[in-house]
Amino acid sequence: MNDQAIISLFEQRNEQAISESNQQYGALCRSVARDITGNDEDAEECLNDAMLAAWNAIPPAKPKNFCAYLLKLVRNAAHDRYRAAHTMKRNAANIAGSIDELAEIIPDRGDVVSEVERREMIGAINRFLQGLPQKQRDLFVRRYWYATDISSLSKMFHMTESHVTMTLSRLRKRLQKHLRKEGLL
């Protein structure tokens, strides 16, 4: 079943939308959630939370890319679950590490950044990513969007862990330079 048909089921409030979404994207969503939370049970709960969020949001929301929409819901649920489980453990490896790496470049303003500034930042990061070779872009996205650990990235990209770490460090420096050039830092 294609994305538009699934969205149509959501709009009709047909419960088959959940099973079709799960069949189409469940494995991918669980994988993303598992990378963030670190276990299968939490990943399953994140998928359930995302399905409920989609059910409550569609309609009125009508996502153009349902897969990306669902992955974002799963990712947000996984980050929420991770933060709740690790509130007192600030040195947890995966998520905290990847977030800390980017925090050196993109400052946290302490309060909600205006929508215009947020969109400018997203646009600048997207332009930066579009200018990267495919392998570097994939490495960056896997680390900082999906929070994949260095060891897994090393295996995925057939690189040593130190090469992955160095490449990510160089990419962060290039991103910082790009954001400065665009006047966002």
PDB file of C-alpha atoms in Angstrom:
ATOM      1  CA  MET A   1       0.000   0.000   0.000  1.00  0.00           C
ATOM      2  CA  ASN A   2       1.394   3.431  -0.880  1.00  0.00           C
ATOM      3  CA  ASP A   3       1.749   6.378   1.484  1.00  0.00           C
ATOM      4  CA  GLN A   4      -1.244   8.282   0.142  1.00  0.00           C
ATOM      5  CA  ALA A   5      -3.500   5.260   0.678  1.00  0.00           C
ATOM      6  CA  ILE A   6      -2.248   4.931   4.261  1.00  0.00           C
ATOM      7  CA  ILE A   7      -2.829   8.642   4.907  1.00  0.00           C
ATOM      8  CA  SER A   8      -6.313   8.254   3.448  1.00  0.00           C
ATOM      9  CA  LEU A   9      -6.997   5.442   5.938  1.00  0.00           C
ATOM     10  CA  PHE A  10      -5.880   7.741   8.768  1.00  0.00           C
ATOM     11  CA  GLU A  11      -8.193  10.470   7.484  1.00  0.00           C
ATOM     12  CA  GLN A  12     -11.088   7.995   7.418  1.00  0.00           C
ATOM     13  CA  ARG A  13     -10.189   6.989  11.016  1.00  0.00           C
ATOM     14  CA  ASN A  14      -9.779   3.405   9.789  1.00  0.00           C
ATOM     15  CA  GLU A  15      -7.707   1.323  12.222  1.00  0.00           C
ATOM     16  CA  GLN A  16      -6.178  -0.504   9.281  1.00  0.00           C
ATOM     17  CA  ALA A  17      -3.974   2.610   8.894  1.00  0.00           C
ATOM     18  CA  ILE A  18      -1.996   1.488  11.943  1.00  0.00           C
ATOM     19  CA  SER A  19      -1.444  -2.066  10.694  1.00  0.00           C
ATOM     20  CA  GLU A  20      -0.531  -0.866   7.179  1.00  0.00           C
ATOM     21  CA  SER A  21       1.906   1.682   8.609  1.00  0.00           C
ATOM     22  CA  ASN A  22       3.421  -0.980  10.814  1.00  0.00           C
ATOM     23  CA  GLN A  23       3.728  -3.414   7.929  1.00  0.00           C
ATOM     24  CA  GLN A  24       5.272  -0.790   5.635  1.00  0.00           C
ATOM     25  CA  TYR A  25       7.577   1.043   8.049  1.00  0.00           C
ATOM     26  CA  GLY A  26       7.576  -0.854  11.357  1.00  0.00           C
ATOM     27  CA  ALA A  27      10.979  -2.510  10.951  1.00  0.00           C
ATOM     28  CA  LEU A  28      12.675   0.750   9.957  1.00  0.00           C
ATOM     29  CA  CYS A  29      11.033   2.652  12.801  1.00  0.00           C
ATOM     30  CA  ARG A  30      12.007   0.000  15.354  1.00  0.00           C
ATOM     31  CA  SER A  31      15.584   0.101  14.090  1.00  0.00           C
ATOM     32  CA  VAL A  32      15.801   3.880  14.530  1.00  0.00           C
ATOM     33  CA  ALA A  33      14.223   3.714  17.984  1.00  0.00           C
ATOM     34  CA  ARG A  34      16.491   0.819  19.011  1.00  0.00           C
ATOM     35  CA  ASP A  35      19.577   2.817  17.979  1.00  0.00           C
ATOM     36  CA  ILE A  36      18.471   5.640  20.247  1.00  0.00           C
ATOM     37  CA  THR A  37      17.001   3.793  23.235  1.00  0.00           C
ATOM     38  CA  GLY A  38      19.299   0.792  23.203  1.00  0.00           C
ATOM     39  CA  ASN A  39      16.701  -1.952  23.616  1.00  0.00           C
ATOM     40  CA  ASP A  40      13.887  -3.688  21.769  1.00  0.00           C
ATOM     41  CA  GLU A  41      11.149  -3.154  24.355  1.00  0.00           C
ATOM     42  CA  ASP A  42      11.607   0.612  24.390  1.00  0.00           C
ATOM     43  CA  ALA A  43      11.813   0.620  20.592  1.00  0.00           C
ATOM     44  CA  GLU A  44       8.439  -1.127  20.399  1.00  0.00           C
ATOM     45  CA  GLU A  45       6.932   1.380  22.833  1.00  0.00           C
ATOM     46  CA  CYS A  46       8.329   4.250  20.765  1.00  0.00           C
ATOM     47  CA  LEU A  47       6.704   2.805  17.647  1.00  0.00           C
ATOM     48  CA  ASN A  48       3.392   2.537  19.507  1.00  0.00           C
ATOM     49  CA  ASP A  49       3.737   6.144  20.723  1.00  0.00           C
ATOM     50  CA  ALA A  50       4.490   7.306  17.180  1.00  0.00           C
ATOM     51  CA  MET A  51       1.475   5.460  15.778  1.00  0.00           C
ATOM     52  CA  LEU A  52      -0.754   7.086  18.398  1.00  0.00           C
ATOM     53  CA  ALA A  53       0.734  10.491  17.599  1.00  0.00           C
ATOM     54  CA  ALA A  54       0.096   9.926  13.880  1.00  0.00           C
ATOM     55  CA  TRP A  55      -3.468   8.801  14.642  1.00  0.00           C
ATOM     56  CA  ASN A  56      -4.079  11.971  16.665  1.00  0.00           C
ATOM     57  CA  ALA A  57      -2.418  14.281  14.128  1.00  0.00           C
ATOM     58  CA  ILE A  58      -3.857  12.993  10.833  1.00  0.00           C
ATOM     59  CA  PRO A  59      -6.123  14.786  10.057  1.00  0.00           C
ATOM     60  CA  PRO A  60      -5.615  17.773  10.074  1.00  0.00           C
ATOM     61  CA  ALA A  61      -1.956  17.081   9.274  1.00  0.00           C
ATOM     62  CA  LYS A  62      -1.364  15.690   5.807  1.00  0.00           C
ATOM     63  CA  PRO A  63       2.310  14.771   5.540  1.00  0.00           C
ATOM     64  CA  LYS A  64       3.888  14.912   2.101  1.00  0.00           C
ATOM     65  CA  ASN A  65       6.392  12.189   2.977  1.00  0.00           C
ATOM     66  CA  PHE A  66       4.696   9.754   5.342  1.00  0.00           C
ATOM     67  CA  CYS A  67       7.845   7.692   5.954  1.00  0.00           C
ATOM     68  CA  ALA A  68       9.832  10.758   7.034  1.00  0.00           C
ATOM     69  CA  TYR A  69       6.874  11.967   9.113  1.00  0.00           C
ATOM     70  CA  LEU A  70       6.586   8.645  10.924  1.00  0.00           C
ATOM     71  CA  LEU A  71      10.360   8.408  11.443  1.00  0.00           C
ATOM     72  CA  LYS A  72      10.357  11.864  12.995  1.00  0.00           C
ATOM     73  CA  LEU A  73       7.577  10.846  15.383  1.00  0.00           C
ATOM     74  CA  VAL A  74       9.484   7.675  16.324  1.00  0.00           C
ATOM     75  CA  ARG A  75      12.738   9.567  16.742  1.00  0.00           C
ATOM     76  CA  ASN A  76      11.078  12.158  19.009  1.00  0.00           C
ATOM     77  CA  ALA A  77       9.429   9.408  21.079  1.00  0.00           C
ATOM     78  CA  ALA A  78      12.755   7.592  21.382  1.00  0.00           C
ATOM     79  CA  HIS A  79      14.577  10.736  22.486  1.00  0.00           C
ATOM     80  CA  ASP A  80      11.856  11.416  25.074  1.00  0.00           C
ATOM     81  CA  ARG A  81      12.053   7.844  26.358  1.00  0.00           C
ATOM     82  CA  TYR A  82      15.852   7.967  26.437  1.00  0.00           C
ATOM     83  CA  ARG A  83      15.888  11.250  28.359  1.00  0.00           C
ATOM     84  CA  ALA A  84      13.343   9.904  30.846  1.00  0.00           C
ATOM     85  CA  ALA A  85      15.369   6.739  31.393  1.00  0.00           C
ATOM     86  CA  HIS A  86      18.706   8.525  31.675  1.00  0.00           C
ATOM     87  CA  THR A  87      17.880  11.732  33.489  1.00  0.00           C
ATOM     88  CA  MET A  88      20.518  11.105  36.114  1.00  0.00           C
ATOM     89  CA  LYS A  89      23.049   9.496  33.769  1.00  0.00           C
ATOM     90  CA  ARG A  90      24.366  12.402  31.749  1.00  0.00           C
ATOM     91  CA  ASN A  91      27.416  10.546  30.463  1.00  0.00           C
ATOM     92  CA  ALA A  92      25.421   7.851  28.633  1.00  0.00           C
ATOM     93  CA  ALA A  93      27.349   6.999  25.490  1.00  0.00           C
ATOM     94  CA  ASN A  94      25.231   7.186  22.375  1.00  0.00           C
ATOM     95  CA  ILE A  95      22.731  10.020  22.451  1.00  0.00           C
ATOM     96  CA  ALA A  96      24.511  12.281  24.862  1.00  0.00           C
ATOM     97  CA  GLY A  97      27.724  11.845  22.895  1.00  0.00           C
ATOM     98  CA  SER A  98      26.243  12.749  19.546  1.00  0.00           C
ATOM     99  CA  ILE A  99      24.258  15.663  20.978  1.00  0.00           C
ATOM    100  CA  ASP A 100      27.302  16.984  22.834  1.00  0.00           C
ATOM    101  CA  GLU A 101      29.363  16.848  19.642  1.00  0.00           C
ATOM    102  CA  LEU A 102      26.885  19.091  17.825  1.00  0.00           C
ATOM    103  CA  ALA A 103      26.253  21.295  20.859  1.00  0.00           C
ATOM    104  CA  GLU A 104      29.777  22.651  20.459  1.00  0.00           C
ATOM    105  CA  ILE A 105      28.726  24.087  17.106  1.00  0.00           C
ATOM    106  CA  ILE A 106      25.035  24.927  17.459  1.00  0.00           C
ATOM    107  CA  PRO A 107      24.432  26.861  20.649  1.00  0.00           C
ATOM    108  CA  ASP A 108      21.471  26.226  22.920  1.00  0.00           C
ATOM    109  CA  ARG A 109      19.798  29.544  23.595  1.00  0.00           C
ATOM    110  CA  GLY A 110      18.031  28.301  26.686  1.00  0.00           C
ATOM    111  CA  ASP A 111      14.595  29.224  25.409  1.00  0.00           C
ATOM    112  CA  VAL A 112      12.594  28.538  22.276  1.00  0.00           C
ATOM    113  CA  VAL A 113      14.306  29.904  19.191  1.00  0.00           C
ATOM    114  CA  SER A 114      11.958  31.813  16.926  1.00  0.00           C
ATOM    115  CA  GLU A 115      10.469  29.890  14.020  1.00  0.00           C
ATOM    116  CA  VAL A 116      12.271  32.073  11.492  1.00  0.00           C
ATOM    117  CA  GLU A 117      15.669  31.439  13.072  1.00  0.00           C
ATOM    118  CA  ARG A 118      14.919  27.731  13.310  1.00  0.00           C
ATOM    119  CA  ARG A 119      14.017  27.559   9.631  1.00  0.00           C
ATOM    120  CA  GLU A 120      17.142  29.493   8.673  1.00  0.00           C
ATOM    121  CA  MET A 121      19.264  27.059  10.664  1.00  0.00           C
ATOM    122  CA  ILE A 122      17.531  24.035   9.100  1.00  0.00           C
ATOM    123  CA  GLY A 123      18.006  25.521   5.634  1.00  0.00           C
ATOM    124  CA  ALA A 124      21.689  26.194   6.273  1.00  0.00           C
ATOM    125  CA  ILE A 125      22.284  22.672   7.569  1.00  0.00           C
ATOM    126  CA  ASN A 126      20.431  21.200   4.589  1.00  0.00           C
ATOM    127  CA  ARG A 127      22.557  23.277   2.182  1.00  0.00           C
ATOM    128  CA  PHE A 128      25.674  22.076   3.999  1.00  0.00           C
ATOM    129  CA  LEU A 129      24.564  18.444   3.707  1.00  0.00           C
ATOM    130  CA  GLN A 130      23.717  18.835   0.021  1.00  0.00           C
ATOM    131  CA  GLY A 131      27.273  20.020  -0.611  1.00  0.00           C
ATOM    132  CA  LEU A 132      28.798  16.897   0.924  1.00  0.00           C
ATOM    133  CA  PRO A 133      29.714  13.734  -0.949  1.00  0.00           C
ATOM    134  CA  GLN A 134      27.094  10.995  -0.429  1.00  0.00           C
ATOM    135  CA  LYS A 135      29.215   8.897   1.954  1.00  0.00           C
ATOM    136  CA  GLN A 136      30.009  11.846   4.231  1.00  0.00           C
ATOM    137  CA  ARG A 137      26.376  12.997   4.170  1.00  0.00           C
ATOM    138  CA  ASP A 138      25.181   9.494   5.084  1.00  0.00           C
ATOM    139  CA  LEU A 139      27.745   9.238   7.878  1.00  0.00           C
ATOM    140  CA  PHE A 140      26.710  12.639   9.279  1.00  0.00           C
ATOM    141  CA  VAL A 141      22.991  11.845   9.138  1.00  0.00           C
ATOM    142  CA  ARG A 142      23.400   8.374  10.654  1.00  0.00           C
ATOM    143  CA  ARG A 143      25.375   9.849  13.571  1.00  0.00           C
ATOM    144  CA  TYR A 144      23.453  13.039  14.277  1.00  0.00           C
ATOM    145  CA  TRP A 145      19.905  12.198  13.168  1.00  0.00           C
ATOM    146  CA  TYR A 146      19.682   8.483  13.957  1.00  0.00           C
ATOM    147  CA  ALA A 147      22.268   8.610  16.799  1.00  0.00           C
ATOM    148  CA  THR A 148      24.095   5.535  15.524  1.00  0.00           C
ATOM    149  CA  ASP A 149      27.109   4.734  17.686  1.00  0.00           C
ATOM    150  CA  ILE A 150      30.674   5.019  16.342  1.00  0.00           C
ATOM    151  CA  SER A 151      31.252   1.273  16.417  1.00  0.00           C
ATOM    152  CA  SER A 152      28.194   0.578  14.253  1.00  0.00           C
ATOM    153  CA  LEU A 153      29.128   3.380  11.865  1.00  0.00           C
ATOM    154  CA  SER A 154      32.583   1.873  11.558  1.00  0.00           C
ATOM    155  CA  LYS A 155      31.081  -1.428  10.420  1.00  0.00           C
ATOM    156  CA  MET A 156      28.443   0.201   8.196  1.00  0.00           C
ATOM    157  CA  PHE A 157      30.913   2.369   6.314  1.00  0.00           C
ATOM    158  CA  HIS A 158      33.859  -0.075   6.395  1.00  0.00           C
ATOM    159  CA  MET A 159      36.045   2.407   8.247  1.00  0.00           C
ATOM    160  CA  THR A 160      38.069   2.205  11.429  1.00  0.00           C
ATOM    161  CA  GLU A 161      36.497   3.806  14.493  1.00  0.00           C
ATOM    162  CA  SER A 162      39.243   6.427  14.600  1.00  0.00           C
ATOM    163  CA  HIS A 163      38.616   7.262  10.929  1.00  0.00           C
ATOM    164  CA  VAL A 164      34.877   7.652  11.638  1.00  0.00           C
ATOM    165  CA  THR A 165      35.624   9.889  14.639  1.00  0.00           C
ATOM    166  CA  MET A 166      38.084  12.018  12.660  1.00  0.00           C
ATOM    167  CA  THR A 167      35.727  12.344   9.688  1.00  0.00           C
ATOM    168  CA  LEU A 168      32.863  13.427  11.963  1.00  0.00           C
ATOM    169  CA  SER A 169      35.143  15.926  13.696  1.00  0.00           C
ATOM    170  CA  ARG A 170      36.140  17.434  10.361  1.00  0.00           C
ATOM    171  CA  LEU A 171      32.510  17.547   9.230  1.00  0.00           C
ATOM    172  CA  ARG A 172      31.506  19.375  12.420  1.00  0.00           C
ATOM    173  CA  LYS A 173      34.269  21.940  11.829  1.00  0.00           C
ATOM    174  CA  ARG A 174      33.102  22.390   8.239  1.00  0.00           C
ATOM    175  CA  LEU A 175      29.515  22.803   9.444  1.00  0.00           C
ATOM    176  CA  GLN A 176      30.617  25.393  11.975  1.00  0.00           C
ATOM    177  CA  LYS A 177      32.480  27.312   9.267  1.00  0.00           C
ATOM    178  CA  HIS A 178      29.437  27.067   6.986  1.00  0.00           C
ATOM    179  CA  LEU A 179      27.080  28.365   9.704  1.00  0.00           C
ATOM    180  CA  ARG A 180      29.434  31.265  10.441  1.00  0.00           C
ATOM    181  CA  LYS A 181      29.594  32.100   6.747  1.00  0.00           C
ATOM    182  CA  GLU A 182      25.785  32.154   6.652  1.00  0.00           C
ATOM    183  CA  GLY A 183      25.728  34.464   9.700  1.00  0.00           C
ATOM    184  CA  LEU A 184      24.001  31.972  11.997  1.00  0.00           C
ATOM    185  CA  LEU A 185      26.810  31.687  14.561  1.00  0.00           C
TER     186      LEU A 185
END
